[in-house]
Amino acid sequence: MNAVIEAIIGRRSVRAYRPDPVPASNLEEIVKAGLYAPSARNAQAWHISVIRDGEKIASLGAELKAAIIRCGVERYLSLARSPDYRMGFGAPVFMIVSADPGVSVCPEQDSALVLGNMFLAAHSLGVASCWVNQLCPVADDPAFRWRLDSLGVPASHKVYGAAAFGYAVDPRPAAAPRREGTVSWIG
Ligand SMILES: Cc1cc2nc3c(=O)[nH]c(=O)nc-3n(C[C@H](O)[C@H](O)[C@H](O)COP(=O)(O)O)c2cc1C
């Protein structure tokens, strides 16, 4: 198995992080990998906000909880009400990926590929990651949106994903078994 395929199979979502910072050079490589994702019609209509200030991550997390409750986002209500909920799992880096739906014909897919590339690049550098989806359903709530504006999310963009990056507390967990019957080999 070559190194790329090994990285794809070895990457796991991590939900407990040490506070140690990720070197800037690593973050630059991770972001570069994101920016080289394919995009529909090569629109590259995305934006990545990289937040490294722990206080900014914590206030974003507190405002996110309030927004989920205010907007009544059913699927995340119990999470937001839990005193244990930490948006970024204590990771030192939090990234928000947005895209302009007026420019890309597939902004959601483009953004997912940016995140996927960044997860793999991070993994190859020993940096763990986890997608954090809770921002997506509340990102257009005016009482929350101002915060995203302050973090560089362009006004014409929608948020399609976010993620925590940092060093895992625990060794990598094993992958869940793959579901059966998800591939048809024809011919
Ligand atoms: C679109 C998407 C949304 C996700 N949202 C969350 C999330 O909000 N919180 C979380 O802890 N993990 C989230 N995940 C991570 C998945 O739970 C994880 O990828 C899955 O359980 C498989 O585990 P693995 O990444 O370790 O292979 C998300 C993944 C995707 C692709």
mmCIF file of C-alpha atoms and ligand atoms in Angstrom:
data_model
loop_
_atom_site.group_PDB
_atom_site.id
_atom_site.type_symbol
_atom_site.label_atom_id
_atom_site.label_comp_id
_atom_site.label_asym_id
_atom_site.label_seq_id
_atom_site.Cartn_x
_atom_site.Cartn_y
_atom_site.Cartn_z
ATOM 1 C CA MET A 1 0.000 0.000 0.000
ATOM 2 C CA ASN A 2 1.447 3.394 -0.882
ATOM 3 C CA ALA A 3 1.707 6.283 1.600
ATOM 4 C CA VAL A 4 -1.324 8.172 0.274
ATOM 5 C CA ILE A 5 -3.643 5.171 0.522
ATOM 6 C CA GLU A 6 -2.210 4.308 3.923
ATOM 7 C CA ALA A 7 -3.023 7.865 5.088
ATOM 8 C CA ILE A 8 -6.569 7.634 3.716
ATOM 9 C CA ILE A 9 -7.169 4.382 5.566
ATOM 10 C CA GLY A 10 -5.343 5.440 8.736
ATOM 11 C CA ARG A 11 -7.021 8.838 9.306
ATOM 12 C CA ARG A 12 -9.591 8.938 12.107
ATOM 13 C CA SER A 13 -11.823 11.611 13.591
ATOM 14 C CA VAL A 14 -10.398 12.659 16.950
ATOM 15 C CA ARG A 15 -12.489 14.248 19.711
ATOM 16 C CA ALA A 16 -9.941 14.895 22.490
ATOM 17 C CA TYR A 17 -6.916 17.145 21.970
ATOM 18 C CA ARG A 18 -3.851 18.324 23.800
ATOM 19 C CA PRO A 19 -3.565 22.114 23.941
ATOM 20 C CA ASP A 20 -0.131 22.140 22.194
ATOM 21 C CA PRO A 21 -0.105 24.517 19.228
ATOM 22 C CA VAL A 22 0.321 23.257 15.665
ATOM 23 C CA PRO A 23 3.370 24.827 13.980
ATOM 24 C CA ALA A 24 2.469 27.527 11.453
ATOM 25 C CA SER A 25 4.386 25.733 8.696
ATOM 26 C CA ASN A 26 2.199 22.641 9.190
ATOM 27 C CA LEU A 27 -0.973 24.722 9.139
ATOM 28 C CA GLU A 28 0.142 26.383 5.925
ATOM 29 C CA GLU A 29 0.692 22.987 4.292
ATOM 30 C CA ILE A 30 -2.681 21.733 5.521
ATOM 31 C CA VAL A 31 -4.465 24.809 4.156
ATOM 32 C CA LYS A 32 -2.564 24.556 0.872
ATOM 33 C CA ALA A 33 -3.749 20.962 0.502
ATOM 34 C CA GLY A 34 -7.310 22.247 1.047
ATOM 35 C CA LEU A 35 -6.920 24.910 -1.617
ATOM 36 C CA TYR A 36 -5.802 22.290 -4.146
ATOM 37 C CA ALA A 37 -9.060 20.343 -3.865
ATOM 38 C CA PRO A 38 -11.038 19.874 -7.045
ATOM 39 C CA SER A 39 -14.036 22.178 -7.444
ATOM 40 C CA ALA A 40 -16.983 22.245 -9.831
ATOM 41 C CA ARG A 41 -15.972 24.194 -12.949
ATOM 42 C CA ASN A 42 -12.772 25.014 -11.040
ATOM 43 C CA ALA A 43 -14.671 27.834 -9.317
ATOM 44 C CA GLN A 44 -12.495 27.718 -6.159
ATOM 45 C CA ALA A 45 -15.273 29.825 -4.628
ATOM 46 C CA TRP A 46 -14.283 28.842 -1.110
ATOM 47 C CA HIS A 47 -12.801 30.507 1.936
ATOM 48 C CA ILE A 48 -11.027 28.983 4.934
ATOM 49 C CA SER A 49 -10.974 30.863 8.253
ATOM 50 C CA VAL A 50 -8.135 29.540 10.414
ATOM 51 C CA ILE A 51 -8.628 30.388 14.096
ATOM 52 C CA ARG A 52 -5.670 29.794 16.416
ATOM 53 C CA ASP A 53 -6.635 31.960 19.376
ATOM 54 C CA GLY A 54 -8.083 29.730 22.103
ATOM 55 C CA GLU A 55 -10.235 32.552 23.486
ATOM 56 C CA LYS A 56 -11.759 33.209 20.064
ATOM 57 C CA ILE A 57 -12.488 29.492 19.656
ATOM 58 C CA ALA A 58 -14.101 29.410 23.115
ATOM 59 C CA SER A 59 -16.299 32.483 22.467
ATOM 60 C CA LEU A 60 -17.326 31.106 19.081
ATOM 61 C CA GLY A 61 -18.293 27.866 20.852
ATOM 62 C CA ALA A 62 -20.358 29.742 23.473
ATOM 63 C CA GLU A 63 -22.137 31.806 20.797
ATOM 64 C CA LEU A 64 -22.738 28.658 18.756
ATOM 65 C CA LYS A 65 -24.441 26.947 21.696
ATOM 66 C CA ALA A 66 -26.690 29.983 22.188
ATOM 67 C CA ALA A 67 -27.496 30.103 18.456
ATOM 68 C CA ILE A 68 -28.452 26.400 18.315
ATOM 69 C CA ILE A 69 -30.822 26.897 21.260
ATOM 70 C CA ARG A 70 -32.200 30.219 19.935
ATOM 71 C CA CYS A 71 -32.825 28.752 16.459
ATOM 72 C CA GLY A 72 -34.223 25.521 17.917
ATOM 73 C CA VAL A 73 -31.996 23.259 15.787
ATOM 74 C CA GLU A 74 -33.642 20.012 16.848
ATOM 75 C CA ARG A 75 -30.764 17.638 16.034
ATOM 76 C CA TYR A 76 -28.211 19.596 18.067
ATOM 77 C CA LEU A 77 -30.356 20.819 20.987
ATOM 78 C CA SER A 78 -29.308 18.193 23.503
ATOM 79 C CA LEU A 79 -25.665 18.655 22.507
ATOM 80 C CA ALA A 80 -25.878 22.441 22.912
ATOM 81 C CA ARG A 81 -27.591 22.102 26.296
ATOM 82 C CA SER A 82 -24.969 19.698 27.609
ATOM 83 C CA PRO A 83 -22.471 21.322 29.990
ATOM 84 C CA ASP A 84 -19.818 19.001 28.509
ATOM 85 C CA TYR A 85 -20.232 20.236 24.910
ATOM 86 C CA ARG A 86 -17.060 21.807 23.545
ATOM 87 C CA MET A 87 -17.388 22.863 19.926
ATOM 88 C CA GLY A 88 -13.727 22.244 19.084
ATOM 89 C CA PHE A 89 -13.015 19.426 21.580
ATOM 90 C CA GLY A 90 -10.271 21.590 23.138
ATOM 91 C CA ALA A 91 -8.181 21.591 19.942
ATOM 92 C CA PRO A 92 -5.842 24.575 19.425
ATOM 93 C CA VAL A 93 -7.006 25.204 15.847
ATOM 94 C CA PHE A 94 -10.502 25.570 14.461
ATOM 95 C CA MET A 95 -11.241 26.113 10.767
ATOM 96 C CA ILE A 96 -14.431 27.222 9.071
ATOM 97 C CA VAL A 97 -14.947 26.398 5.402
ATOM 98 C CA SER A 98 -17.443 28.496 3.495
ATOM 99 C CA ALA A 99 -18.212 28.978 -0.178
ATOM 100 C CA ASP A 100 -20.159 31.344 -2.391
ATOM 101 C CA PRO A 101 -23.296 29.611 -3.709
ATOM 102 C CA GLY A 102 -23.648 32.410 -6.252
ATOM 103 C CA VAL A 103 -20.302 31.478 -7.804
ATOM 104 C CA SER A 104 -19.958 27.701 -7.392
ATOM 105 C CA VAL A 105 -22.636 25.376 -8.730
ATOM 106 C CA CYS A 106 -21.654 22.787 -6.077
ATOM 107 C CA PRO A 107 -20.478 24.791 -3.044
ATOM 108 C CA GLU A 108 -21.257 22.054 -0.532
ATOM 109 C CA GLN A 109 -19.313 19.407 -2.424
ATOM 110 C CA ASP A 110 -16.408 21.794 -3.069
ATOM 111 C CA SER A 111 -16.207 22.603 0.644
ATOM 112 C CA ALA A 112 -16.332 18.947 1.662
ATOM 113 C CA LEU A 113 -13.407 18.211 -0.628
ATOM 114 C CA VAL A 114 -11.427 21.100 0.898
ATOM 115 C CA LEU A 115 -12.011 19.605 4.341
ATOM 116 C CA GLY A 116 -11.228 16.081 3.158
ATOM 117 C CA ASN A 117 -7.920 17.211 1.673
ATOM 118 C CA MET A 118 -7.065 19.075 4.865
ATOM 119 C CA PHE A 119 -7.871 16.052 7.054
ATOM 120 C CA LEU A 120 -5.557 13.861 4.999
ATOM 121 C CA ALA A 121 -2.756 16.424 4.849
ATOM 122 C CA ALA A 122 -3.058 16.953 8.606
ATOM 123 C CA HIS A 123 -2.954 13.212 9.243
ATOM 124 C CA SER A 124 0.192 12.889 7.122
ATOM 125 C CA LEU A 125 1.824 15.475 9.418
ATOM 126 C CA GLY A 126 0.706 13.767 12.646
ATOM 127 C CA VAL A 127 -2.056 16.328 13.207
ATOM 128 C CA ALA A 128 -5.474 14.953 14.123
ATOM 129 C CA SER A 129 -8.786 16.442 13.056
ATOM 130 C CA CYS A 130 -12.559 16.177 13.268
ATOM 131 C CA TRP A 131 -15.378 17.683 11.232
ATOM 132 C CA VAL A 132 -17.671 19.893 13.358
ATOM 133 C CA ASN A 133 -21.032 20.344 11.677
ATOM 134 C CA GLN A 134 -23.000 22.392 14.201
ATOM 135 C CA LEU A 135 -22.196 25.767 12.621
ATOM 136 C CA CYS A 136 -23.858 24.952 9.304
ATOM 137 C CA PRO A 137 -27.535 25.195 10.328
ATOM 138 C CA VAL A 138 -27.131 28.460 12.297
ATOM 139 C CA ALA A 139 -24.562 30.294 10.173
ATOM 140 C CA ASP A 140 -27.179 32.535 8.562
ATOM 141 C CA ASP A 141 -28.826 33.532 11.858
ATOM 142 C CA PRO A 142 -28.136 37.312 12.006
ATOM 143 C CA ALA A 143 -27.425 37.162 15.756
ATOM 144 C CA PHE A 144 -24.636 34.618 15.067
ATOM 145 C CA ARG A 145 -23.551 35.685 11.614
ATOM 146 C CA TRP A 146 -21.797 38.835 12.868
ATOM 147 C CA ARG A 147 -19.326 36.581 14.682
ATOM 148 C CA LEU A 148 -18.555 34.676 11.478
ATOM 149 C CA ASP A 149 -18.059 38.009 9.694
ATOM 150 C CA SER A 150 -15.515 38.943 12.360
ATOM 151 C CA LEU A 151 -13.669 35.675 11.618
ATOM 152 C CA GLY A 152 -13.302 36.497 7.940
ATOM 153 C CA VAL A 153 -16.201 34.520 6.463
ATOM 154 C CA PRO A 154 -17.122 36.575 3.373
ATOM 155 C CA ALA A 155 -20.619 38.115 3.414
ATOM 156 C CA SER A 156 -21.778 36.284 0.275
ATOM 157 C CA HIS A 157 -20.725 32.874 1.636
ATOM 158 C CA LYS A 158 -22.580 30.068 3.323
ATOM 159 C CA VAL A 159 -20.797 27.858 5.844
ATOM 160 C CA TYR A 160 -20.582 24.249 4.637
ATOM 161 C CA GLY A 161 -18.289 22.773 7.259
ATOM 162 C CA ALA A 162 -15.839 23.381 10.061
ATOM 163 C CA ALA A 163 -13.208 21.311 11.816
ATOM 164 C CA ALA A 164 -10.913 21.012 14.796
ATOM 165 C CA PHE A 165 -7.175 20.358 14.290
ATOM 166 C CA GLY A 166 -4.509 19.473 16.836
ATOM 167 C CA TYR A 167 -2.662 16.687 18.580
ATOM 168 C CA ALA A 168 -4.692 13.736 19.819
ATOM 169 C CA VAL A 169 -4.762 12.931 23.535
ATOM 170 C CA ASP A 170 -5.114 9.205 22.870
ATOM 171 C CA PRO A 171 -3.617 6.902 20.297
ATOM 172 C CA ARG A 172 -5.620 6.654 17.099
ATOM 173 C CA PRO A 173 -8.818 4.626 17.550
ATOM 174 C CA ALA A 174 -9.428 1.728 15.177
ATOM 175 C CA ALA A 175 -11.688 2.404 12.196
ATOM 176 C CA ALA A 176 -15.279 1.224 12.421
ATOM 177 C CA PRO A 177 -15.819 -1.814 10.193
ATOM 178 C CA ARG A 178 -16.925 -0.931 6.657
ATOM 179 C CA ARG A 179 -20.572 -1.621 5.863
ATOM 180 C CA GLU A 180 -21.167 -4.591 3.603
ATOM 181 C CA GLY A 181 -22.824 -4.355 0.200
ATOM 182 C CA THR A 182 -21.855 -0.772 -0.628
ATOM 183 C CA VAL A 183 -20.004 -1.581 -3.867
ATOM 184 C CA SER A 184 -21.180 -3.216 -7.092
ATOM 185 C CA TRP A 185 -18.370 -4.522 -9.286
ATOM 186 C CA ILE A 186 -19.655 -4.727 -12.849
ATOM 187 C CA GLY A 187 -17.886 -6.411 -15.742
HETATM 188 C C1 LIG B 1 -20.453 15.778 6.799
HETATM 189 C C2 LIG B 1 -19.862 15.296 8.102
HETATM 190 C C3 LIG B 1 -20.287 15.855 9.291
HETATM 191 C C4 LIG B 1 -19.731 15.446 10.492
HETATM 192 N N1 LIG B 1 -20.082 16.083 11.654
HETATM 193 C C5 LIG B 1 -19.492 15.747 12.796
HETATM 194 C C6 LIG B 1 -19.781 16.462 13.990
HETATM 195 O O1 LIG B 1 -20.527 17.434 13.992
HETATM 196 N N2 LIG B 1 -19.178 16.068 15.130
HETATM 197 C C7 LIG B 1 -18.314 15.007 15.153
HETATM 198 O O2 LIG B 1 -17.803 14.687 16.216
HETATM 199 N N3 LIG B 1 -18.005 14.316 14.034
HETATM 200 C C8 LIG B 1 -18.557 14.669 12.870
HETATM 201 N N4 LIG B 1 -18.227 14.014 11.717
HETATM 202 C C9 LIG B 1 -17.241 12.914 11.757
HETATM 203 C C10 LIG B 1 -17.907 11.552 11.607
HETATM 204 O O3 LIG B 1 -18.636 11.254 12.756
HETATM 205 C C11 LIG B 1 -16.804 10.512 11.339
HETATM 206 O O4 LIG B 1 -16.156 10.810 10.117
HETATM 207 C C12 LIG B 1 -17.375 9.091 11.266
HETATM 208 O O5 LIG B 1 -17.870 8.706 12.527
HETATM 209 C C13 LIG B 1 -16.327 8.076 10.818
HETATM 210 O O6 LIG B 1 -15.194 8.107 11.668
HETATM 211 P P1 LIG B 1 -13.731 8.386 11.110
HETATM 212 O O7 LIG B 1 -13.719 9.785 10.559
HETATM 213 O O8 LIG B 1 -12.843 8.239 12.305
HETATM 214 O O9 LIG B 1 -13.442 7.391 10.053
HETATM 215 C C14 LIG B 1 -18.755 14.408 10.504
HETATM 216 C C15 LIG B 1 -18.321 13.852 9.293
HETATM 217 C C16 LIG B 1 -18.864 14.298 8.115
HETATM 218 C C17 LIG B 1 -18.356 13.716 6.810
#
